[in-house]
Coordinates of C-alpha atoms in Angstrom, one line a residue:
M1 CA 120.0 143.8 130.3
L2 CA 119.8 140.9 127.9
R3 CA 117.4 138.1 128.7
K4 CA 120.1 135.5 128.3
V5 CA 123.8 135.2 129.2
S6 CA 125.9 132.7 127.5
L7 CA 126.6 129.5 129.3
L8 CA 130.4 130.2 129.2
I9 CA 130.0 133.6 130.8
A10 CA 127.7 132.3 133.4
T11 CA 130.0 129.5 134.3
L12 CA 133.0 131.8 134.6
A13 CA 131.1 134.2 136.9
I14 CA 130.0 131.3 139.2
A15 CA 133.5 130.1 139.4
A16 CA 134.9 133.5 140.2
L17 CA 132.4 134.0 143.0
G18 CA 133.2 130.5 144.4
I19 CA 129.5 129.5 144.5
L20 CA 128.9 125.8 144.8
V21 CA 125.9 124.8 142.7
L22 CA 124.2 121.6 143.9
N23 CA 120.9 120.0 142.9
A24 CA 119.0 123.3 143.1
Q25 CA 119.7 123.9 139.4
D26 CA 118.0 120.6 138.5
E27 CA 115.0 121.6 140.5
E28 CA 114.7 124.9 138.6
S29 CA 115.4 123.5 135.1
F30 CA 112.7 123.1 132.5
N31 CA 112.9 120.3 129.9
L32 CA 111.1 120.7 126.6
T33 CA 110.8 118.2 123.8
I34 CA 110.1 119.5 120.3
V35 CA 108.6 117.1 117.7
H36 CA 108.8 118.6 114.2
S37 CA 108.1 118.0 110.6
N38 CA 108.6 119.9 107.4
D39 CA 107.9 119.8 103.6
T40 CA 105.5 116.9 103.9
H41 CA 103.9 117.9 100.6
A42 CA 100.7 115.8 101.1
A43 CA 102.7 112.6 101.3
H44 CA 100.0 111.0 103.5
E45 CA 100.6 107.4 102.4
P46 CA 103.8 105.3 103.0
D47 CA 106.2 105.1 100.1
G48 CA 106.6 102.1 97.9
D49 CA 108.7 100.4 100.6
G50 CA 106.1 101.0 103.3
N51 CA 108.0 103.8 105.0
G52 CA 106.8 107.2 106.1
G53 CA 103.3 108.7 105.8
A54 CA 101.0 110.4 108.1
A55 CA 99.9 107.4 110.2
I56 CA 103.4 106.3 111.0
M57 CA 104.4 109.9 111.8
A58 CA 101.4 110.3 114.1
A59 CA 102.3 107.1 115.9
V60 CA 105.9 108.2 116.6
A61 CA 104.8 111.7 117.6
N62 CA 102.2 110.3 120.0
Q63 CA 104.8 107.9 121.5
V64 CA 107.4 110.7 122.0
R65 CA 104.9 113.1 123.5
A66 CA 103.5 110.5 125.9
S67 CA 107.0 109.8 127.2
V68 CA 107.8 113.3 128.3
D69 CA 106.2 116.0 130.5
N70 CA 106.6 119.0 128.2
S71 CA 106.4 118.9 124.4
L72 CA 105.3 120.8 121.3
F73 CA 104.5 119.4 117.8
L74 CA 105.5 121.9 115.2
D75 CA 105.5 122.0 111.3
A76 CA 107.8 124.2 109.2
G77 CA 105.6 124.5 106.2
D78 CA 104.8 123.2 102.7
R79 CA 101.9 121.0 103.5
F80 CA 100.5 121.7 100.0
T81 CA 101.3 120.2 96.6
G82 CA 103.1 117.0 95.7
S83 CA 100.5 114.3 95.7
L84 CA 97.0 113.6 94.4
Y85 CA 95.7 114.1 97.9
H86 CA 96.3 117.8 97.4
T87 CA 95.1 117.8 93.8
V88 CA 91.8 116.4 95.0
H89 CA 91.3 117.9 98.4
L90 CA 93.1 121.3 98.0
G91 CA 94.3 121.6 101.6
Q92 CA 91.2 120.2 103.4
D93 CA 93.0 116.9 103.8
Q94 CA 95.7 118.8 105.7
V95 CA 93.0 120.5 107.9
A96 CA 91.6 117.1 108.9
L97 CA 94.9 115.3 109.4
M98 CA 96.8 118.1 111.2
N99 CA 94.0 118.7 113.6
L100 CA 93.7 115.0 114.4
M101 CA 97.5 114.6 114.8
G102 CA 97.5 117.4 117.4
Y103 CA 100.0 120.0 115.9
D104 CA 100.6 123.0 118.1
A105 CA 101.7 125.5 115.3
V106 CA 102.5 125.7 111.6
V107 CA 104.3 128.3 109.5
L108 CA 103.1 129.0 106.0
G109 CA 105.4 127.6 103.3
N110 CA 105.7 128.9 99.8
H111 CA 103.5 126.2 98.3
E112 CA 100.6 127.1 100.6
F113 CA 100.2 130.0 98.1
D114 CA 99.9 127.7 95.0
N115 CA 96.1 127.7 94.7
G116 CA 95.1 131.2 95.5
D117 CA 93.6 133.1 98.4
Q118 CA 90.4 131.1 98.8
V119 CA 92.2 127.8 99.2
L120 CA 94.7 129.3 101.6
A121 CA 91.9 131.0 103.6
D122 CA 89.9 127.7 103.9
F123 CA 93.0 125.9 105.1
V124 CA 94.0 128.5 107.7
N125 CA 90.4 129.0 109.0
G126 CA 90.0 125.2 109.4
L127 CA 93.0 124.7 111.6
T128 CA 92.5 124.5 115.4
F129 CA 96.0 125.7 116.2
P130 CA 98.0 128.8 115.2
T131 CA 99.2 129.6 111.7
L132 CA 102.3 131.8 111.6
S133 CA 104.1 134.1 109.1
A134 CA 105.7 137.2 110.5
N135 CA 107.2 138.6 107.2
V136 CA 104.0 138.4 105.1
D137 CA 101.4 141.2 105.0
F138 CA 97.9 140.0 104.1
S139 CA 96.2 143.3 105.0
A140 CA 95.3 144.3 101.5
T141 CA 93.6 141.0 100.6
E142 CA 89.9 140.5 100.8
L143 CA 90.0 136.9 101.9
L144 CA 93.1 136.8 104.1
A145 CA 93.2 140.2 105.8
D146 CA 91.2 138.9 108.8
A147 CA 92.4 135.3 108.6
P148 CA 94.1 133.9 111.8
I149 CA 97.7 134.2 110.6
E150 CA 100.0 135.7 113.2
G151 CA 103.6 136.7 113.3
S152 CA 104.2 135.0 116.6
V153 CA 102.3 133.2 119.3
I154 CA 102.9 132.3 122.9
I155 CA 102.1 128.7 123.9
D156 CA 101.8 127.7 127.6
V157 CA 103.5 124.4 128.2
N158 CA 102.6 123.4 131.7
G159 CA 103.1 126.9 133.1
T160 CA 106.1 127.8 131.0
Q161 CA 105.7 130.3 128.2
V162 CA 107.2 129.4 124.8
G163 CA 107.2 131.9 122.0
I164 CA 107.0 130.7 118.4
I165 CA 107.8 133.0 115.4
G166 CA 107.1 132.1 111.8
L167 CA 109.1 133.1 108.7
T168 CA 108.0 132.3 105.1
A169 CA 110.4 132.3 102.1
P170 CA 110.5 135.9 100.8
D171 CA 110.9 134.7 97.2
S172 CA 107.5 133.0 97.3
T173 CA 106.3 135.4 94.6
E174 CA 108.8 133.6 92.3
T175 CA 108.3 130.0 93.5
S176 CA 104.5 130.1 94.0
N177 CA 101.4 132.1 93.0
P178 CA 100.4 134.4 95.8
S179 CA 98.0 137.2 94.8
P180 CA 99.6 140.6 94.0
E181 CA 98.1 142.1 97.2
I182 CA 100.2 139.8 99.4
V183 CA 103.5 141.5 100.4
F184 CA 106.6 139.5 101.4
N185 CA 109.3 141.2 103.5
D186 CA 112.9 139.9 103.2
D187 CA 114.3 141.8 106.2
L188 CA 114.2 138.6 108.2
V189 CA 116.7 139.5 110.9
T190 CA 115.0 142.7 111.9
I191 CA 111.5 141.1 111.9
T192 CA 112.6 138.2 114.0
N193 CA 114.6 140.3 116.5
T194 CA 111.8 142.8 116.9
L195 CA 109.3 140.0 117.7
S196 CA 111.8 138.1 120.0
A197 CA 112.4 141.3 121.9
E198 CA 108.6 141.8 122.3
L199 CA 108.2 138.3 123.5
T200 CA 111.1 138.7 126.0
E201 CA 109.5 141.8 127.4
Q202 CA 106.3 139.8 128.0
G203 CA 108.3 137.4 130.1
V204 CA 108.8 134.6 127.5
G205 CA 112.1 132.8 128.2
I206 CA 112.1 130.3 125.4
I207 CA 111.7 131.3 121.8
V208 CA 111.5 129.0 118.7
V209 CA 111.6 130.2 115.1
L210 CA 109.5 128.1 112.6
S211 CA 111.3 128.9 109.4
H212 CA 110.4 128.1 105.8
I213 CA 113.2 129.9 104.1
G214 CA 115.8 127.1 103.5
I215 CA 119.0 126.0 105.2
N216 CA 121.3 128.4 103.3
L217 CA 119.3 131.5 104.4
D218 CA 118.7 130.0 107.8
T219 CA 122.3 129.5 108.6
E220 CA 123.1 133.0 107.3
I221 CA 120.7 134.7 109.7
A222 CA 121.1 132.4 112.7
P223 CA 124.2 134.1 114.2
Q224 CA 122.4 137.4 113.9
L225 CA 119.3 136.4 115.9
E226 CA 118.7 137.5 119.5
N227 CA 116.9 135.8 122.2
V228 CA 116.2 132.8 120.0
D229 CA 117.0 129.3 121.2
L230 CA 116.0 127.1 118.2
I231 CA 115.3 127.4 114.5
I232 CA 113.2 124.6 112.9
G233 CA 113.8 124.8 109.2
G234 CA 112.0 123.8 106.0
H235 CA 111.9 124.7 102.3
S236 CA 115.3 123.2 101.3
H237 CA 114.2 119.6 102.2
T238 CA 117.4 119.1 104.1
L239 CA 118.0 116.0 106.2
L240 CA 120.0 116.7 109.3
A241 CA 120.6 113.4 111.2
N242 CA 123.2 111.6 113.3
Q243 CA 122.4 108.0 112.4
D244 CA 121.6 108.3 108.7
G245 CA 124.5 108.0 106.2
G246 CA 122.6 110.1 103.6
A247 CA 122.2 113.1 105.9
A248 CA 123.5 116.5 104.8
D249 CA 124.9 117.3 108.3
E250 CA 124.6 116.5 112.0
Y251 CA 121.5 117.1 114.1
P252 CA 121.3 119.7 115.5
L253 CA 123.6 122.4 114.0
V254 CA 124.8 124.8 116.7
F255 CA 125.3 128.5 116.1
T256 CA 126.4 131.3 118.4
N257 CA 125.0 134.9 118.3
E258 CA 127.8 137.2 117.1
A259 CA 127.2 139.9 119.7
T260 CA 125.7 138.1 122.8
G261 CA 127.2 134.6 122.7
E262 CA 123.8 133.0 122.9
T263 CA 123.5 129.4 121.6
I264 CA 121.1 128.9 118.8
L265 CA 120.2 125.4 117.6
Y266 CA 119.1 124.5 114.0
V267 CA 117.2 121.4 112.9
Q268 CA 115.5 120.2 109.7
S269 CA 114.2 116.7 108.9
G270 CA 114.1 115.8 105.2
D271 CA 110.8 115.8 103.4
N272 CA 107.7 113.9 102.2
A273 CA 106.9 112.6 105.7
E274 CA 109.9 110.2 105.7
Y275 CA 111.4 111.5 108.9
L276 CA 110.2 113.2 112.1
G277 CA 112.5 115.4 114.2
R278 CA 112.9 115.1 117.9
L279 CA 114.9 117.6 120.0
D280 CA 115.1 117.4 123.8
M281 CA 116.3 120.7 125.4
E282 CA 117.0 121.7 128.9
F283 CA 116.7 125.3 130.1
D284 CA 117.6 126.9 133.4
S285 CA 115.1 129.0 135.4
A286 CA 116.1 132.1 133.3
G287 CA 115.4 130.4 130.0
V288 CA 119.0 129.9 129.2
L289 CA 119.6 126.8 127.1
Q290 CA 121.8 124.4 129.1
D291 CA 121.9 121.1 127.2
W292 CA 120.3 119.2 124.3
E293 CA 120.1 116.0 122.3
G294 CA 118.0 114.7 119.5
D295 CA 117.9 113.3 115.9
S296 CA 115.7 112.8 112.9
I297 CA 113.7 109.6 113.3
F298 CA 113.3 107.5 110.2
L299 CA 109.6 106.5 109.9
S300 CA 110.1 102.9 109.2
Q301 CA 107.6 100.4 107.9
Y302 CA 108.1 98.4 111.1
I303 CA 106.4 101.0 113.2
T304 CA 102.8 100.3 113.9
P305 CA 100.7 103.1 112.3
D306 CA 98.3 105.2 114.4
A307 CA 94.9 103.6 113.8
E308 CA 92.8 106.9 113.8
V309 CA 95.1 108.6 111.3
A310 CA 95.3 105.6 109.1
A311 CA 91.5 105.4 109.0
L312 CA 91.3 109.1 108.0
V313 CA 93.9 108.7 105.3
A314 CA 91.9 105.7 104.0
E315 CA 88.8 107.9 103.9
L316 CA 90.6 110.7 102.1
A317 CA 92.0 108.1 99.6
G318 CA 88.6 107.2 98.1
P319 CA 88.4 109.9 95.5
V320 CA 92.1 109.9 95.1
E321 CA 92.2 106.3 94.1
E322 CA 89.5 106.8 91.5
L323 CA 91.7 109.3 89.8
R324 CA 95.0 107.6 90.5
S325 CA 94.1 104.2 89.1
Q326 CA 93.0 105.3 85.6
P327 CA 95.6 104.0 83.1
A328 CA 97.5 106.7 81.1
E329 CA 98.2 104.3 78.2
V330 CA 101.9 104.9 78.7
T331 CA 104.6 102.3 79.2
S332 CA 108.2 103.1 80.2
E333 CA 110.9 100.5 79.9
I334 CA 113.3 102.6 81.9
V335 CA 113.2 104.5 85.2
L336 CA 112.5 108.2 84.5
D337 CA 114.6 110.1 87.0
G338 CA 112.9 113.1 88.6
D339 CA 114.6 113.1 91.9
R340 CA 115.1 116.7 93.2
T341 CA 118.7 116.1 94.1
V342 CA 119.4 115.1 90.5
C343 CA 117.2 117.3 88.3
R344 CA 118.0 120.5 90.3
V345 CA 121.7 120.2 89.7
E346 CA 122.3 118.2 86.5
E347 CA 120.6 116.9 83.3
C348 CA 118.0 114.3 84.0
N349 CA 116.1 112.1 81.5
L350 CA 112.7 113.1 82.8
G351 CA 113.6 116.8 82.5
N352 CA 114.7 116.1 78.9
L353 CA 111.5 114.3 78.1
I354 CA 109.2 117.1 79.5
A355 CA 111.2 119.8 77.7
D356 CA 111.0 117.8 74.5
S357 CA 107.2 117.5 74.9
F358 CA 107.0 121.3 75.0
I359 CA 108.6 121.6 71.5
W360 CA 106.5 118.7 70.2
E361 CA 103.4 120.5 71.4
T362 CA 104.2 124.0 70.3
G363 CA 106.8 123.8 67.5
A364 CA 109.0 126.2 69.4
D365 CA 112.7 126.5 68.7
I366 CA 113.8 125.8 72.3
A367 CA 112.3 124.9 75.6
I368 CA 113.1 125.4 79.3
M369 CA 111.6 123.3 82.1
N370 CA 112.3 124.5 85.6
S371 CA 113.4 121.5 87.7
G372 CA 111.2 122.5 90.6
G373 CA 108.2 121.5 88.5
I374 CA 109.4 117.9 88.4
R375 CA 108.0 116.3 91.5
R376 CA 108.8 112.6 91.4
D377 CA 110.5 109.7 89.6
L378 CA 108.5 107.4 87.3
P379 CA 109.1 103.7 87.3
A380 CA 109.7 101.3 84.5
A381 CA 106.1 100.2 84.3
D382 CA 102.7 100.9 82.8
L383 CA 101.9 104.4 84.1
T384 CA 98.6 105.8 85.4
F385 CA 97.1 109.2 85.6
G386 CA 98.1 109.3 89.2
D387 CA 101.8 108.9 88.2
L388 CA 101.6 111.8 85.8
L389 CA 99.5 114.1 88.0
E390 CA 102.0 113.6 90.8
L391 CA 104.9 114.3 88.4
Q392 CA 103.5 117.7 87.4
P393 CA 100.9 118.6 90.1
F394 CA 100.8 122.4 89.6
G395 CA 98.5 122.6 86.6
N396 CA 100.7 125.0 84.7
T397 CA 99.9 125.7 81.1
I398 CA 102.5 125.7 78.3
A399 CA 103.4 129.2 77.4
T400 CA 105.3 130.4 74.3
L401 CA 107.2 133.7 73.8
E402 CA 110.0 135.1 71.7
L403 CA 113.4 136.1 73.0
T404 CA 116.6 137.3 71.5
G405 CA 119.6 135.0 71.9
A406 CA 121.1 137.4 74.5
D407 CA 118.0 137.1 76.6
V408 CA 118.0 133.3 76.3
I409 CA 121.5 133.4 77.8
A410 CA 120.3 135.7 80.5
A411 CA 117.5 133.2 81.3
L412 CA 120.0 130.4 81.6
E413 CA 122.2 132.6 83.8
N414 CA 119.2 132.8 86.2
G415 CA 118.7 129.1 86.0
V416 CA 122.2 128.2 87.1
S417 CA 122.6 131.1 89.5
S418 CA 121.6 129.2 92.6
I419 CA 124.1 126.3 92.1
T420 CA 126.5 126.1 95.1
L421 CA 129.7 124.1 95.8
N422 CA 130.3 122.1 98.9
E423 CA 133.5 122.0 101.0
D424 CA 135.1 119.5 98.6
G425 CA 134.5 121.9 95.6
Q426 CA 131.7 119.7 94.2
I427 CA 128.3 120.9 93.1
S428 CA 126.1 120.4 96.1
R429 CA 122.9 118.4 95.8
D430 CA 121.5 119.6 99.1
G431 CA 119.0 122.5 99.1
A432 CA 119.3 123.1 95.3
A433 CA 116.7 125.5 93.9
G434 CA 114.0 124.6 91.4
R435 CA 115.1 127.3 88.9
F436 CA 117.7 125.0 87.4
P437 CA 116.9 124.6 83.7
Q438 CA 116.3 121.4 81.9
V439 CA 116.3 122.2 78.2
S440 CA 115.4 121.0 74.7
G441 CA 116.4 122.4 71.3
M442 CA 119.6 123.6 72.7
R443 CA 122.6 122.7 75.0
Y444 CA 124.6 124.8 77.3
T445 CA 127.9 124.8 79.3
Y446 CA 128.4 126.7 82.5
D447 CA 131.1 127.1 85.1
P448 CA 129.7 127.0 88.7
T449 CA 133.0 128.3 90.1
L450 CA 132.3 131.7 88.5
E451 CA 130.0 134.4 90.0
P452 CA 126.3 134.1 89.5
G453 CA 125.3 136.1 86.4
S454 CA 128.5 135.2 84.5
R455 CA 128.5 131.4 84.6
I456 CA 127.2 130.5 81.1
I457 CA 130.2 129.7 78.9
S458 CA 128.4 128.7 75.7
V459 CA 124.9 128.0 74.3
E460 CA 124.2 126.1 71.1
I461 CA 121.0 125.8 69.2
E462 CA 119.9 122.6 67.6
L463 CA 119.4 122.9 63.8
E464 CA 116.8 121.1 61.7
D465 CA 119.4 118.4 60.7
G466 CA 120.2 117.6 64.4
T467 CA 123.5 119.5 64.4
F468 CA 124.2 122.4 66.7
A469 CA 125.4 126.0 66.1
P470 CA 126.4 128.7 68.5
I471 CA 123.4 130.9 69.6
D472 CA 123.1 134.2 67.8
E473 CA 122.6 136.9 70.4
M474 CA 120.8 139.1 68.0
A475 CA 118.5 136.5 66.5
V476 CA 115.0 135.9 67.9
Y477 CA 114.0 132.4 69.1
T478 CA 110.6 131.0 70.1
L479 CA 110.7 129.6 73.7
A480 CA 108.2 127.1 75.2
T481 CA 108.1 127.0 79.0
P482 CA 105.5 126.6 81.8
N483 CA 103.4 129.7 82.3
F484 CA 104.8 129.9 85.8
I485 CA 108.2 130.6 84.4
A486 CA 106.9 132.9 81.6
N487 CA 105.3 135.0 84.4
G488 CA 108.7 135.4 86.1
G489 CA 108.5 132.5 88.5
D490 CA 111.7 131.0 89.9
G491 CA 113.5 134.3 89.2
Y492 CA 113.0 134.2 85.4
D493 CA 112.1 138.0 85.3
I494 CA 113.9 138.3 82.0
L495 CA 111.0 136.4 80.3
V496 CA 108.6 139.1 81.6
E497 CA 110.9 142.0 80.8
A498 CA 112.1 140.9 77.4
G499 CA 109.5 138.4 76.1
M500 CA 107.7 139.2 72.9
N501 CA 104.5 137.8 71.5
V502 CA 103.7 136.1 74.7
Y503 CA 101.0 133.5 74.8
L504 CA 100.4 132.0 78.3
F505 CA 97.4 129.8 77.7
G506 CA 98.5 126.6 76.1
R507 CA 97.4 123.2 77.3
V508 CA 98.0 121.9 80.8
D509 CA 101.6 120.6 81.2
W510 CA 100.8 117.1 82.5
E511 CA 98.4 116.5 79.6
V512 CA 101.1 117.5 77.1
T513 CA 103.6 115.2 78.9
R514 CA 101.0 112.3 78.8
D515 CA 100.3 112.7 75.1
Y516 CA 104.0 112.9 74.2
M517 CA 104.7 109.8 76.3
Q518 CA 101.9 108.0 74.5
L519 CA 103.6 108.9 71.2
L520 CA 106.9 107.4 72.5
T521 CA 105.5 104.4 74.2
P522 CA 107.3 102.2 75.0
I523 CA 109.7 104.8 76.4
N524 CA 113.4 103.8 76.3
D525 CA 116.9 105.2 75.9
E526 CA 116.4 105.2 72.1
D527 CA 114.1 108.2 72.4
G528 CA 117.0 110.6 72.9
I529 CA 116.3 111.5 76.5
S530 CA 119.2 109.8 78.1
A531 CA 121.2 112.2 80.4
D532 CA 124.5 110.3 80.1
D533 CA 125.0 109.9 76.3
D534 CA 127.7 111.3 74.2
T535 CA 125.9 114.6 73.5
P536 CA 124.9 116.0 76.9
R537 CA 122.5 118.9 76.9
I538 CA 124.0 120.4 80.1
T539 CA 127.7 120.5 80.9
A540 CA 129.4 121.8 84.0
L541 CA 133.0 123.0 83.8
N542 CA 135.6 123.0 86.7
A543 CA 133.3 121.1 89.1
E544 CA 131.6 117.8 89.3
V545 CA 128.3 117.0 90.9
A546 CA 128.7 115.5 94.4
P547 CA 128.1 111.7 94.5
R548 CA 124.4 110.8 94.8
A549 CA 123.4 109.5 98.2
E550 CA 123.0 105.8 98.4

């Protein structure tokens, strides 16, 4: 017999039997408040407007938890990479902050694998609460085989058992740098349902999935999950909210299991410590979800920060400030747009500049920069090392290799393969993948209404005189790109399979960007990087990009 019966079936059965339900149900119900974060990416400090950051997040989490009897504080992954705090502290900043903030569980995100097994092991071993990842096998690794990483955990919340299952993006081998011994399993439905059945057999009536796989995959598998009440999402940086005009959808999304009729809720709350999710749920004595309400809370500058967390951030900031404050001898007269909702779906001036720097550095014919490697905007200002390190925090080297024209087209096909259309037929900005290619030395046209793998309509190569000619599929071109991409990252397997005369060990990407910016200084639209001039590098046919959120 299934652990849960849908609320509709239960209601009809009660009505048929003529049973009068009074206040006894209230006495047997269990209320649980989930406070959750995702994709914080070491954004410990407030943004330029004073919003967000760890201390304000901690203040809100503490206030919510103090106001209810039963609560959990959960994180859906990607604590690593994105600011100088991670560059300097390599995850130990997260250990100190998360322990102090009182998290109850975290799932590993793909970026937790960015810096190798030792950094990940130090992070996991330092946490005082469970780390989860059910679909990743660490058993063949020397440093992580015995690390405290579990597929699921049972947490006692004032006498009620709550099961938590963790899922990590199966394509982390493409989007990060896990060691070859780490094995990722993409059979997420089977893995989750197996664990949820085991938890149910142990008498666990409430089950939450901490998922770092992205909203598209989350919403695909949600109706197939059994015994699961809630999915807390991450990876796609999606803001679900009811009071925010820039939200992708309402909070929570509601799904129904295809076979059992069970209700499954789904939440996700943006990124970079700008929001904190709060979901209040009511369960009956059998663990059947009865009611819910909640929202993503904007972490406003007007909220008094938690003093202890603020003090810890200040302590961690010491060595960060030393590095951040050094001038880069670069001045930009224009805003350089690196927003993920822009560069991952259309041409952006910062993507053009970085790709141009690759050709300047290497003399290659063409360059591809994966948009996922562009991590922030740059202001119209005198820039610092901190600005540039946060722009390209992964420490990739510039690789060069030779490809035929046909293989260049195949690489671009991969780059545009993840573009999706929204209900209005527009190119969706939400949840876009980092493989989208910013380019130099060429331009391309694609049709996002066609099937992935057959979207590239034309590719043209820039000639020495600045004109363009159609790519020759038989000719060989030299490509410059981050070594992450040259090694097959973000799905660029064609570069591994077909690349010739591969050299992976050029200079570090942010240093090349800095030197090229110094050459251009002061940077302005006359440098040929504008994304809205008369000769676009990237053109989409039959669909426009959705309007940018205000």
